Amino acid sequence: MKHRTRYKQAGLLAIVVIAVLLATVFVRFRMQTGHEEQTEKENTSEAALTINGFEHTATQDGKTEWVLNAATAEIYSNQNRAVLTDIEMTAFGSDGTEVKLFADTGELDTKTRDMTVEKSVVARYPGYELRTESLHYEHELHILYTDQKVVIHGENMRISGDSAIVELQKDQVTLKGHINSWMDPVE
């Protein structure tokens, strides 16, 4: 009888151990599968990384060309892009002149460093302010351009056009389309 009780206890213990092992394997498998599904979903439709207080500095030959700050940046590394909000950018001219750029939203190509900014776009150059709703920056050419209405304010002047190109290295602005201007003569 004693042997039978011991066999029953040993058998019961073996069943409990096997059940625990199976449950552990099942739970780990489910957790791993769920993690792989989540990772796959993130890579196709969601940002790989979201950063609050984003800052990016572009340099060439040891010189800072521009500094970009944004309240948030969603980084899509597999698409080489960053989606930005509440943007402030400072570009530095070869003579040390600073151009400040502000916008509500934008997108940076992290490979080419080209950028598009939109909504309440303001660019400030010493003595002048440019306003538009959309502005594109081409890093390699160092130009800003837009096909949206542009208004430029300066001391005693206001000029507007249907589109604009700003050549940063030449300190030159070209307006196209219906040009309107107002100037207050200097006395």
Tab-separated table of C-alpha atoms in Angstrom:
chain	number	residue	atom	x	y	z
A	1	MET	CA	0.000	0.000	0.000
A	2	LYS	CA	2.810	2.342	0.895
A	3	HIS	CA	4.363	1.866	-2.528
A	4	ARG	CA	1.074	2.630	-4.243
A	5	THR	CA	0.677	5.907	-2.333
A	6	ARG	CA	4.227	6.891	-3.200
A	7	TYR	CA	3.643	6.122	-6.890
A	8	LYS	CA	0.437	8.186	-6.847
A	9	GLN	CA	2.232	11.109	-5.181
A	10	ALA	CA	5.171	10.854	-7.596
A	11	GLY	CA	2.772	10.680	-10.553
A	12	LEU	CA	0.776	13.649	-9.280
A	13	LEU	CA	3.998	15.626	-8.754
A	14	ALA	CA	5.163	14.743	-12.278
A	15	ILE	CA	1.833	15.912	-13.757
A	16	VAL	CA	2.060	19.227	-11.827
A	17	VAL	CA	5.676	19.800	-12.989
A	18	ILE	CA	4.778	19.032	-16.621
A	19	ALA	CA	1.732	21.340	-16.425
A	20	VAL	CA	3.883	24.178	-15.039
A	21	LEU	CA	6.496	23.650	-17.761
A	22	LEU	CA	3.837	23.643	-20.499
A	23	ALA	CA	2.239	26.793	-19.083
A	24	THR	CA	5.648	28.524	-18.966
A	25	VAL	CA	6.455	27.547	-22.560
A	26	PHE	CA	2.993	28.683	-23.711
A	27	VAL	CA	3.228	32.072	-21.945
A	28	ARG	CA	6.743	32.740	-23.292
A	29	PHE	CA	5.669	31.777	-26.812
A	30	ARG	CA	2.659	34.120	-26.657
A	31	MET	CA	4.751	36.983	-25.282
A	32	GLN	CA	7.403	36.523	-27.978
A	33	THR	CA	4.807	36.309	-30.772
A	34	GLY	CA	2.993	39.404	-29.478
A	35	HIS	CA	6.301	41.299	-29.301
A	36	GLU	CA	7.192	40.335	-32.899
A	37	GLU	CA	3.751	41.436	-34.133
A	38	GLN	CA	4.094	44.761	-32.291
A	39	THR	CA	7.616	45.361	-33.688
A	40	GLU	CA	6.452	44.578	-37.222
A	41	LYS	CA	3.526	46.988	-36.846
A	42	GLU	CA	5.817	49.769	-35.546
A	43	ASN	CA	8.202	49.418	-38.482
A	44	THR	CA	5.497	49.879	-41.090
A	45	SER	CA	3.141	52.509	-39.710
A	46	GLU	CA	4.558	54.141	-36.594
A	47	ALA	CA	7.589	56.234	-35.787
A	48	ALA	CA	10.640	54.270	-34.687
A	49	LEU	CA	11.368	56.973	-32.118
A	50	THR	CA	9.583	60.025	-30.726
A	51	ILE	CA	11.719	62.742	-29.166
A	52	ASN	CA	10.524	65.672	-27.068
A	53	GLY	CA	12.893	68.640	-27.197
A	54	PHE	CA	14.577	67.615	-30.478
A	55	GLU	CA	17.775	69.382	-31.625
A	56	HIS	CA	19.736	68.737	-34.830
A	57	THR	CA	22.908	70.561	-35.897
A	58	ALA	CA	24.141	70.505	-39.493
A	59	THR	CA	27.861	71.084	-39.959
A	60	GLN	CA	30.207	71.108	-42.907
A	61	ASP	CA	34.000	71.292	-42.698
A	62	GLY	CA	33.743	71.939	-38.967
A	63	LYS	CA	31.434	74.961	-39.376
A	64	THR	CA	27.869	74.974	-38.077
A	65	GLU	CA	25.532	75.659	-41.003
A	66	TRP	CA	22.273	75.505	-39.074
A	67	VAL	CA	20.671	74.378	-35.839
A	68	LEU	CA	17.145	72.958	-35.814
A	69	ASN	CA	15.022	72.747	-32.664
A	70	ALA	CA	11.528	71.255	-32.447
A	71	ALA	CA	9.128	70.583	-29.595
A	72	THR	CA	8.658	67.025	-30.908
A	73	ALA	CA	10.180	64.863	-33.617
A	74	GLU	CA	8.835	61.541	-34.829
A	75	ILE	CA	11.715	59.689	-36.459
A	76	TYR	CA	10.944	57.231	-39.265
A	77	SER	CA	14.418	55.752	-39.757
A	78	ASN	CA	13.411	53.360	-42.544
A	79	GLN	CA	12.081	56.366	-44.528
A	80	ASN	CA	14.919	58.808	-43.658
A	81	ARG	CA	12.485	61.399	-42.328
A	82	ALA	CA	11.561	63.227	-39.179
A	83	VAL	CA	8.128	64.817	-38.670
A	84	LEU	CA	8.483	67.944	-36.532
A	85	THR	CA	6.256	70.292	-34.528
A	86	ASP	CA	6.836	73.801	-33.166
A	87	ILE	CA	9.988	74.442	-35.189
A	88	GLU	CA	12.750	76.989	-34.667
A	89	MET	CA	15.769	76.919	-36.964
A	90	THR	CA	18.808	79.181	-37.111
A	91	ALA	CA	20.895	79.177	-40.302
A	92	PHE	CA	24.333	80.791	-40.328
A	93	GLY	CA	25.591	82.638	-43.403
A	94	SER	CA	29.241	82.588	-44.457
A	95	ASP	CA	29.622	86.109	-43.027
A	96	GLY	CA	28.070	85.079	-39.693
A	97	THR	CA	24.616	86.489	-40.498
A	98	GLU	CA	21.813	84.552	-38.818
A	99	VAL	CA	18.506	83.690	-40.477
A	100	LYS	CA	15.814	82.533	-38.033
A	101	LEU	CA	12.968	80.318	-39.221
A	102	PHE	CA	9.792	79.473	-37.272
A	103	ALA	CA	6.916	77.161	-38.252
A	104	ASP	CA	4.184	75.057	-36.658
A	105	THR	CA	4.986	71.804	-38.484
A	106	GLY	CA	7.567	70.370	-40.824
A	107	GLU	CA	9.401	67.406	-42.203
A	108	LEU	CA	13.162	66.875	-42.378
A	109	ASP	CA	14.834	64.426	-44.751
A	110	THR	CA	17.483	63.013	-42.416
A	111	LYS	CA	19.632	61.842	-45.322
A	112	THR	CA	19.693	64.922	-47.601
A	113	ARG	CA	18.903	67.443	-44.803
A	114	ASP	CA	16.250	69.039	-47.039
A	115	MET	CA	13.222	70.296	-45.150
A	116	THR	CA	9.659	71.489	-45.682
A	117	VAL	CA	7.933	73.647	-43.070
A	118	GLU	CA	4.275	74.660	-42.994
A	119	LYS	CA	1.705	76.717	-41.111
A	120	SER	CA	2.567	80.191	-39.847
A	121	VAL	CA	6.023	80.195	-41.414
A	122	VAL	CA	8.204	83.179	-40.478
A	123	ALA	CA	11.801	83.721	-41.623
A	124	ARG	CA	13.755	86.611	-40.052
A	125	TYR	CA	16.822	88.076	-41.671
A	126	PRO	CA	18.470	91.162	-40.129
A	127	GLY	CA	16.121	94.034	-40.978
A	128	TYR	CA	13.532	91.868	-42.787
A	129	GLU	CA	10.800	89.350	-42.061
A	130	LEU	CA	9.296	86.907	-44.589
A	131	ARG	CA	5.886	85.313	-43.952
A	132	THR	CA	4.221	82.471	-45.867
A	133	GLU	CA	2.302	79.242	-45.244
A	134	SER	CA	4.796	76.783	-46.734
A	135	LEU	CA	8.541	76.949	-47.278
A	136	HIS	CA	11.037	74.410	-48.624
A	137	TYR	CA	14.753	74.292	-47.864
A	138	GLU	CA	17.228	72.564	-50.199
A	139	HIS	CA	20.374	71.933	-48.220
A	140	GLU	CA	22.760	71.260	-51.097
A	141	LEU	CA	21.787	74.485	-52.922
A	142	HIS	CA	21.283	76.543	-49.729
A	143	ILE	CA	17.992	77.951	-50.962
A	144	LEU	CA	14.534	78.505	-49.515
A	145	TYR	CA	11.567	78.547	-51.892
A	146	THR	CA	7.779	78.584	-51.888
A	147	ASP	CA	4.914	78.593	-54.362
A	148	GLN	CA	2.655	80.155	-51.719
A	149	LYS	CA	1.922	83.858	-51.257
A	150	VAL	CA	4.867	85.634	-49.606
A	151	VAL	CA	4.941	88.897	-47.671
A	152	ILE	CA	8.243	90.572	-46.778
A	153	HIS	CA	8.365	93.392	-44.223
A	154	GLY	CA	11.317	95.658	-43.691
A	155	GLU	CA	11.943	99.099	-42.292
A	156	ASN	CA	9.591	101.446	-44.182
A	157	MET	CA	8.627	98.812	-46.775
A	158	ARG	CA	6.329	95.910	-47.518
A	159	ILE	CA	6.446	93.724	-50.620
A	160	SER	CA	4.439	90.628	-51.560
A	161	GLY	CA	4.389	88.089	-54.357
A	162	ASP	CA	2.863	84.782	-55.419
A	163	SER	CA	6.115	82.831	-54.906
A	164	ALA	CA	9.707	83.364	-53.800
A	165	ILE	CA	13.221	81.983	-53.908
A	166	VAL	CA	15.735	82.957	-51.235
A	167	GLU	CA	19.372	82.259	-52.125
A	168	LEU	CA	21.032	82.226	-48.711
A	169	GLN	CA	24.644	82.365	-49.932
A	170	LYS	CA	23.934	85.357	-52.191
A	171	ASP	CA	21.661	87.192	-49.705
A	172	GLN	CA	19.168	87.490	-52.557
A	173	VAL	CA	15.370	87.179	-52.672
A	174	THR	CA	13.456	86.789	-55.938
A	175	LEU	CA	9.670	87.260	-55.923
A	176	LYS	CA	7.458	86.129	-58.801
A	177	GLY	CA	3.824	86.508	-59.738
A	178	HIS	CA	1.599	89.402	-58.753
A	179	ILE	CA	4.044	91.734	-57.040
A	180	ASN	CA	2.722	94.436	-54.710
A	181	SER	CA	4.887	96.825	-52.781
A	182	TRP	CA	4.642	99.715	-50.384
A	183	MET	CA	7.494	101.946	-49.396
A	184	ASP	CA	7.597	104.922	-47.078
A	185	PRO	CA	10.127	107.434	-48.350
A	186	VAL	CA	12.997	108.108	-46.003
A	187	GLU	CA	13.136	111.780	-45.049
